[in-house]
mmCIF file of C-alpha atoms in Angstrom:
data_model
loop_
_atom_site.group_PDB
_atom_site.id
_atom_site.type_symbol
_atom_site.label_atom_id
_atom_site.label_comp_id
_atom_site.label_asym_id
_atom_site.label_seq_id
_atom_site.Cartn_x
_atom_site.Cartn_y
_atom_site.Cartn_z
ATOM 1 C CA MET A 227 -1.437 -26.651 -16.472
ATOM 2 C CA ILE A 228 -2.196 -24.444 -19.449
ATOM 3 C CA ARG A 229 -0.713 -23.491 -22.778
ATOM 4 C CA LEU A 230 -2.481 -20.431 -24.160
ATOM 5 C CA ALA A 231 -1.486 -19.169 -27.599
ATOM 6 C CA LEU A 232 -2.840 -16.248 -29.624
ATOM 7 C CA HIS A 233 -1.621 -15.933 -33.240
ATOM 8 C CA GLN A 234 -2.066 -13.298 -35.958
ATOM 9 C CA ILE A 235 -4.621 -11.339 -33.935
ATOM 10 C CA ASP A 236 -6.582 -8.438 -35.374
ATOM 11 C CA LYS A 237 -9.537 -6.854 -33.620
ATOM 12 C CA LYS A 238 -11.459 -3.803 -34.781
ATOM 13 C CA TYR A 239 -14.598 -1.926 -33.821
ATOM 14 C CA GLY A 240 -15.645 -0.409 -37.121
ATOM 15 C CA ASN A 241 -12.555 1.302 -38.504
ATOM 16 C CA HIS A 242 -10.911 1.551 -35.084
ATOM 17 C CA ALA A 243 -8.187 -1.067 -34.530
ATOM 18 C CA ILE A 244 -7.982 -2.374 -30.976
ATOM 19 C CA PHE A 245 -5.366 -5.109 -31.434
ATOM 20 C CA SER A 246 -2.915 -6.082 -34.130
ATOM 21 C CA PHE A 247 -0.153 -8.465 -33.081
ATOM 22 C CA GLU A 248 1.467 -11.703 -34.260
ATOM 23 C CA ASN A 249 1.881 -13.841 -31.146
ATOM 24 C CA TRP A 250 1.215 -13.915 -27.412
ATOM 25 C CA GLN A 251 1.735 -17.089 -25.393
ATOM 26 C CA LEU A 252 1.327 -18.000 -21.737
ATOM 27 C CA ASP A 253 1.905 -21.113 -19.686
ATOM 28 C CA HIS A 254 0.993 -21.972 -16.097
ATOM 29 C CA GLY A 255 0.967 -19.016 -13.737
ATOM 30 C CA ILE A 256 -0.760 -15.881 -12.509
ATOM 31 C CA TYR A 257 -0.535 -12.973 -14.943
ATOM 32 C CA TRP A 258 -1.485 -9.341 -14.480
ATOM 33 C CA LEU A 259 -2.623 -7.137 -17.354
ATOM 34 C CA LYS A 260 -2.437 -3.566 -16.106
ATOM 35 C CA GLY A 261 -3.633 -0.288 -17.537
ATOM 36 C CA GLY A 262 -6.383 2.295 -17.313
ATOM 37 C CA ASN A 263 -9.884 2.217 -18.715
ATOM 38 C CA GLY A 264 -10.139 2.181 -22.494
ATOM 39 C CA THR A 265 -6.822 0.450 -23.149
ATOM 40 C CA GLY A 266 -8.425 -2.782 -24.398
ATOM 41 C CA LYS A 267 -8.153 -5.045 -21.365
ATOM 42 C CA THR A 268 -11.817 -6.045 -21.349
ATOM 43 C CA THR A 269 -11.844 -6.613 -25.112
ATOM 44 C CA LEU A 270 -8.829 -8.923 -24.839
ATOM 45 C CA PHE A 271 -10.396 -10.868 -21.989
ATOM 46 C CA LYS A 272 -13.668 -11.270 -23.887
ATOM 47 C CA MET A 273 -11.704 -12.541 -26.879
ATOM 48 C CA ILE A 274 -9.908 -15.103 -24.727
ATOM 49 C CA ALA A 275 -13.199 -16.115 -23.098
ATOM 50 C CA GLY A 276 -14.776 -16.631 -26.520
ATOM 51 C CA GLN A 277 -17.332 -13.852 -26.093
ATOM 52 C CA THR A 278 -16.372 -11.471 -28.891
ATOM 53 C CA PRO A 279 -15.249 -12.152 -32.485
ATOM 54 C CA PHE A 280 -11.778 -11.395 -33.843
ATOM 55 C CA GLU A 281 -9.432 -12.330 -36.661
ATOM 56 C CA GLY A 282 -6.721 -14.864 -35.899
ATOM 57 C CA SER A 283 -6.362 -18.057 -33.873
ATOM 58 C CA LEU A 284 -6.668 -18.732 -30.157
ATOM 59 C CA ILE A 285 -5.647 -22.119 -28.788
ATOM 60 C CA LEU A 286 -5.771 -23.398 -25.201
ATOM 61 C CA ASN A 287 -4.134 -26.758 -24.463
ATOM 62 C CA ASP A 288 -4.275 -27.698 -28.166
ATOM 63 C CA ILE A 289 -8.007 -26.882 -28.317
ATOM 64 C CA SER A 290 -8.924 -24.215 -30.878
ATOM 65 C CA LEU A 291 -11.615 -21.704 -29.979
ATOM 66 C CA LYS A 292 -12.783 -21.523 -33.595
ATOM 67 C CA ASN A 293 -12.716 -25.263 -34.329
ATOM 68 C CA GLN A 294 -13.858 -26.631 -30.942
ATOM 69 C CA PRO A 295 -15.663 -23.737 -29.219
ATOM 70 C CA VAL A 296 -17.599 -25.823 -26.669
ATOM 71 C CA ASN A 297 -14.535 -27.753 -25.477
ATOM 72 C CA TYR A 298 -12.508 -24.544 -25.413
ATOM 73 C CA ARG A 299 -15.007 -22.566 -23.350
ATOM 74 C CA SER A 300 -15.383 -25.424 -20.850
ATOM 75 C CA MET A 301 -11.787 -24.830 -19.743
ATOM 76 C CA ILE A 302 -12.254 -21.117 -18.996
ATOM 77 C CA SER A 303 -14.106 -19.137 -16.353
ATOM 78 C CA TYR A 304 -14.620 -15.451 -17.075
ATOM 79 C CA ALA A 305 -15.788 -12.845 -14.555
ATOM 80 C CA GLU A 306 -16.704 -9.420 -15.903
ATOM 81 C CA ALA A 307 -15.552 -6.143 -14.418
ATOM 82 C CA GLU A 308 -19.130 -4.923 -13.966
ATOM 83 C CA PRO A 309 -21.377 -8.003 -13.909
ATOM 84 C CA GLN A 310 -25.036 -7.722 -14.865
ATOM 85 C CA TYR A 311 -27.653 -10.384 -14.222
ATOM 86 C CA PRO A 312 -31.454 -10.575 -14.625
ATOM 87 C CA ALA A 313 -32.942 -8.638 -11.717
ATOM 88 C CA PHE A 314 -35.650 -11.247 -11.022
ATOM 89 C CA ILE A 315 -33.382 -14.198 -10.165
ATOM 90 C CA THR A 316 -31.867 -14.840 -6.741
ATOM 91 C CA GLY A 317 -28.210 -15.328 -5.956
ATOM 92 C CA ASN A 318 -28.840 -18.990 -5.181
ATOM 93 C CA GLU A 319 -30.648 -19.510 -8.483
ATOM 94 C CA LEU A 320 -27.702 -18.075 -10.399
ATOM 95 C CA LEU A 321 -25.230 -20.154 -8.398
ATOM 96 C CA LYS A 322 -27.283 -23.312 -9.005
ATOM 97 C CA TYR A 323 -27.181 -22.601 -12.737
ATOM 98 C CA TYR A 324 -23.366 -22.498 -12.656
ATOM 99 C CA LEU A 325 -23.201 -25.628 -10.520
ATOM 100 C CA ASP A 326 -25.464 -27.498 -12.944
ATOM 101 C CA VAL A 327 -23.654 -26.341 -16.087
ATOM 102 C CA ARG A 328 -20.231 -27.221 -14.713
ATOM 103 C CA GLN A 329 -21.483 -30.374 -12.966
ATOM 104 C CA ALA A 330 -19.842 -29.229 -9.748
ATOM 105 C CA LYS A 331 -20.504 -29.898 -6.096
ATOM 106 C CA SER A 332 -21.804 -27.077 -3.929
ATOM 107 C CA GLU A 333 -19.505 -27.506 -0.906
ATOM 108 C CA ASP A 334 -16.651 -25.293 -2.117
ATOM 109 C CA SER A 335 -19.056 -22.631 -3.332
ATOM 110 C CA ARG A 336 -20.874 -22.558 0.001
ATOM 111 C CA SER A 337 -17.625 -21.969 1.875
ATOM 112 C CA LEU A 338 -16.823 -19.054 -0.445
ATOM 113 C CA VAL A 339 -20.336 -17.652 0.037
ATOM 114 C CA GLU A 340 -19.697 -17.645 3.795
ATOM 115 C CA ALA A 341 -16.200 -16.205 3.487
ATOM 116 C CA LEU A 342 -17.430 -13.308 1.350
ATOM 117 C CA GLY A 343 -20.300 -12.533 3.733
ATOM 118 C CA MET A 344 -23.014 -13.348 1.205
ATOM 119 C CA ALA A 345 -24.876 -16.119 3.046
ATOM 120 C CA ASN A 346 -27.715 -13.873 4.211
ATOM 121 C CA PHE A 347 -28.323 -12.440 0.736
ATOM 122 C CA MET A 348 -28.291 -15.465 -1.582
ATOM 123 C CA ASP A 349 -32.072 -15.925 -1.423
ATOM 124 C CA GLN A 350 -32.677 -12.288 -2.316
ATOM 125 C CA LYS A 351 -33.292 -11.149 -5.889
ATOM 126 C CA VAL A 352 -30.220 -9.873 -7.673
ATOM 127 C CA GLY A 353 -32.013 -6.626 -8.503
ATOM 128 C CA SER A 354 -31.706 -5.634 -4.834
ATOM 129 C CA TYR A 355 -27.928 -6.145 -4.730
ATOM 130 C CA SER A 356 -25.387 -3.356 -4.407
ATOM 131 C CA SER A 357 -22.483 -3.200 -6.882
ATOM 132 C CA GLY A 358 -20.218 -4.816 -4.276
ATOM 133 C CA MET A 359 -22.645 -7.689 -3.737
ATOM 134 C CA LEU A 360 -22.946 -8.229 -7.499
ATOM 135 C CA LYS A 361 -19.177 -8.387 -7.747
ATOM 136 C CA LYS A 362 -18.957 -10.936 -4.941
ATOM 137 C CA LEU A 363 -21.672 -13.041 -6.561
ATOM 138 C CA SER A 364 -19.825 -12.986 -9.881
ATOM 139 C CA LEU A 365 -16.638 -14.172 -8.178
ATOM 140 C CA ILE A 366 -18.496 -16.940 -6.340
ATOM 141 C CA CYS A 367 -19.898 -18.164 -9.663
ATOM 142 C CA ALA A 368 -16.537 -17.807 -11.410
ATOM 143 C CA PHE A 369 -14.895 -20.212 -8.984
ATOM 144 C CA VAL A 370 -17.459 -22.975 -9.522
ATOM 145 C CA GLY A 371 -15.991 -26.218 -10.799
ATOM 146 C CA ASP A 372 -12.615 -27.420 -12.023
ATOM 147 C CA VAL A 373 -11.352 -24.792 -14.483
ATOM 148 C CA GLN A 374 -8.001 -24.558 -16.261
ATOM 149 C CA LEU A 375 -7.898 -20.801 -16.779
ATOM 150 C CA PHE A 376 -9.615 -18.078 -14.754
ATOM 151 C CA VAL A 377 -9.994 -14.742 -16.537
ATOM 152 C CA LEU A 378 -10.928 -12.097 -13.973
ATOM 153 C CA ASP A 379 -11.531 -8.561 -15.224
ATOM 154 C CA GLU A 380 -10.963 -5.951 -12.499
ATOM 155 C CA PRO A 381 -11.685 -8.444 -9.689
ATOM 156 C CA LEU A 382 -10.905 -5.918 -6.940
ATOM 157 C CA ILE A 383 -13.270 -3.092 -7.877
ATOM 158 C CA THR A 384 -16.227 -2.429 -5.539
ATOM 159 C CA ILE A 385 -15.221 -5.115 -3.014
ATOM 160 C CA ASP A 386 -13.969 -4.326 0.491
ATOM 161 C CA THR A 387 -10.554 -5.083 1.948
ATOM 162 C CA ALA A 388 -11.727 -8.238 3.746
ATOM 163 C CA ALA A 389 -13.242 -9.624 0.519
ATOM 164 C CA ALA A 390 -10.022 -8.824 -1.346
ATOM 165 C CA GLN A 391 -8.065 -10.904 1.156
ATOM 166 C CA VAL A 392 -10.480 -13.811 0.635
ATOM 167 C CA LEU A 393 -10.025 -13.449 -3.128
ATOM 168 C CA TYR A 394 -6.238 -13.588 -2.803
ATOM 169 C CA GLN A 395 -6.537 -16.760 -0.725
ATOM 170 C CA VAL A 396 -8.815 -18.449 -3.274
ATOM 171 C CA ILE A 397 -6.560 -17.499 -6.185
ATOM 172 C CA ASN A 398 -3.521 -18.893 -4.379
ATOM 173 C CA ALA A 399 -5.343 -22.126 -3.520
ATOM 174 C CA ARG A 400 -6.563 -22.696 -7.083
ATOM 175 C CA HIS A 401 -3.128 -21.821 -8.469
ATOM 176 C CA ALA A 402 -1.551 -24.421 -6.173
ATOM 177 C CA GLN A 403 -4.037 -26.963 -7.558
ATOM 178 C CA GLY A 404 -2.878 -26.287 -11.120
ATOM 179 C CA SER A 405 -5.159 -23.510 -12.410
ATOM 180 C CA SER A 406 -3.838 -20.367 -14.066
ATOM 181 C CA PHE A 407 -5.083 -16.781 -13.899
ATOM 182 C CA LEU A 408 -5.313 -13.719 -16.081
ATOM 183 C CA LEU A 409 -6.108 -10.678 -13.943
ATOM 184 C CA SER A 410 -6.681 -7.138 -15.096
ATOM 185 C CA SER A 411 -6.527 -4.147 -12.818
ATOM 186 C CA HIS A 412 -5.963 -0.424 -13.066
ATOM 187 C CA GLN A 413 -5.296 -0.602 -9.317
ATOM 188 C CA GLU A 414 -2.007 -1.854 -7.946
ATOM 189 C CA LEU A 415 -2.219 -5.514 -6.986
ATOM 190 C CA GLU A 416 -0.590 -6.472 -3.715
ATOM 191 C CA MET A 417 2.332 -8.409 -5.136
ATOM 192 C CA ASN A 418 3.209 -9.855 -1.728
ATOM 193 C CA HIS A 419 -0.162 -11.649 -1.703
ATOM 194 C CA LEU A 420 0.024 -13.223 -5.163
ATOM 195 C CA PRO A 421 2.943 -14.916 -6.954
ATOM 196 C CA ILE A 422 2.578 -12.844 -10.128
ATOM 197 C CA LYS A 423 4.585 -14.548 -12.867
ATOM 198 C CA GLN A 424 4.578 -11.639 -15.298
ATOM 199 C CA VAL A 425 2.975 -8.240 -15.787
ATOM 200 C CA PHE A 426 1.790 -7.012 -19.191
ATOM 201 C CA GLN A 427 0.373 -3.805 -20.612
ATOM 202 C CA ILE A 428 -1.308 -2.876 -23.892
ATOM 203 C CA VAL A 429 0.636 -0.337 -25.942
ATOM 204 C CA GLU A 430 -0.325 0.684 -29.494
ATOM 205 C CA ARG A 431 -2.427 -2.451 -30.113
ATOM 206 C CA GLN A 432 0.368 -4.709 -28.857
ATOM 207 C CA ILE A 433 0.679 -6.703 -25.617
ATOM 208 C CA GLN A 434 4.013 -5.914 -24.029
ATOM 209 C CA PRO A 435 5.748 -7.057 -20.833
ATOM 210 C CA CYS A 436 6.224 -4.340 -18.244
#
């Protein structure tokens, strides 16, 4: 179960303010941040994942990102909207890296590799992958290990309908085991497939419920 709290947040790129809000808090659940490109979804997710600087405080389960960054990041798995990896490594080499870092067993990952139709491509170099294959690989790696909060940026783009159904099943299974999710999408999520707790949007540098 999670307790995520953002306080006194300010984020700028140069003189351009992206966010300026006092508080945003979430507990256990699956949350959807909706909106088109350029609204700040990816910036917010990178802030929560500890990948971009900002002013303010971010605390997950009483662990501060700024005071305990290693412990904080160990509780989060972040998957980018458009993942990029070194072209010379194979899918299996990347997956092994995630397994080693998170000290996880390979069984669950292997079943997801099969379910997403990636088994025949994992020994190929990532540079030969299509955008859909890269997206599937990023999702496979994101679900490695026991993670408190999954932050998935546009998880549905470039994947086919069958892969989307697999993704819904994995999200539901992990949610039932106690993990929480932040999902962004400019596409409509199939609400009948996921128990979305709340939907948010970014309006004038603020995060607002829809």
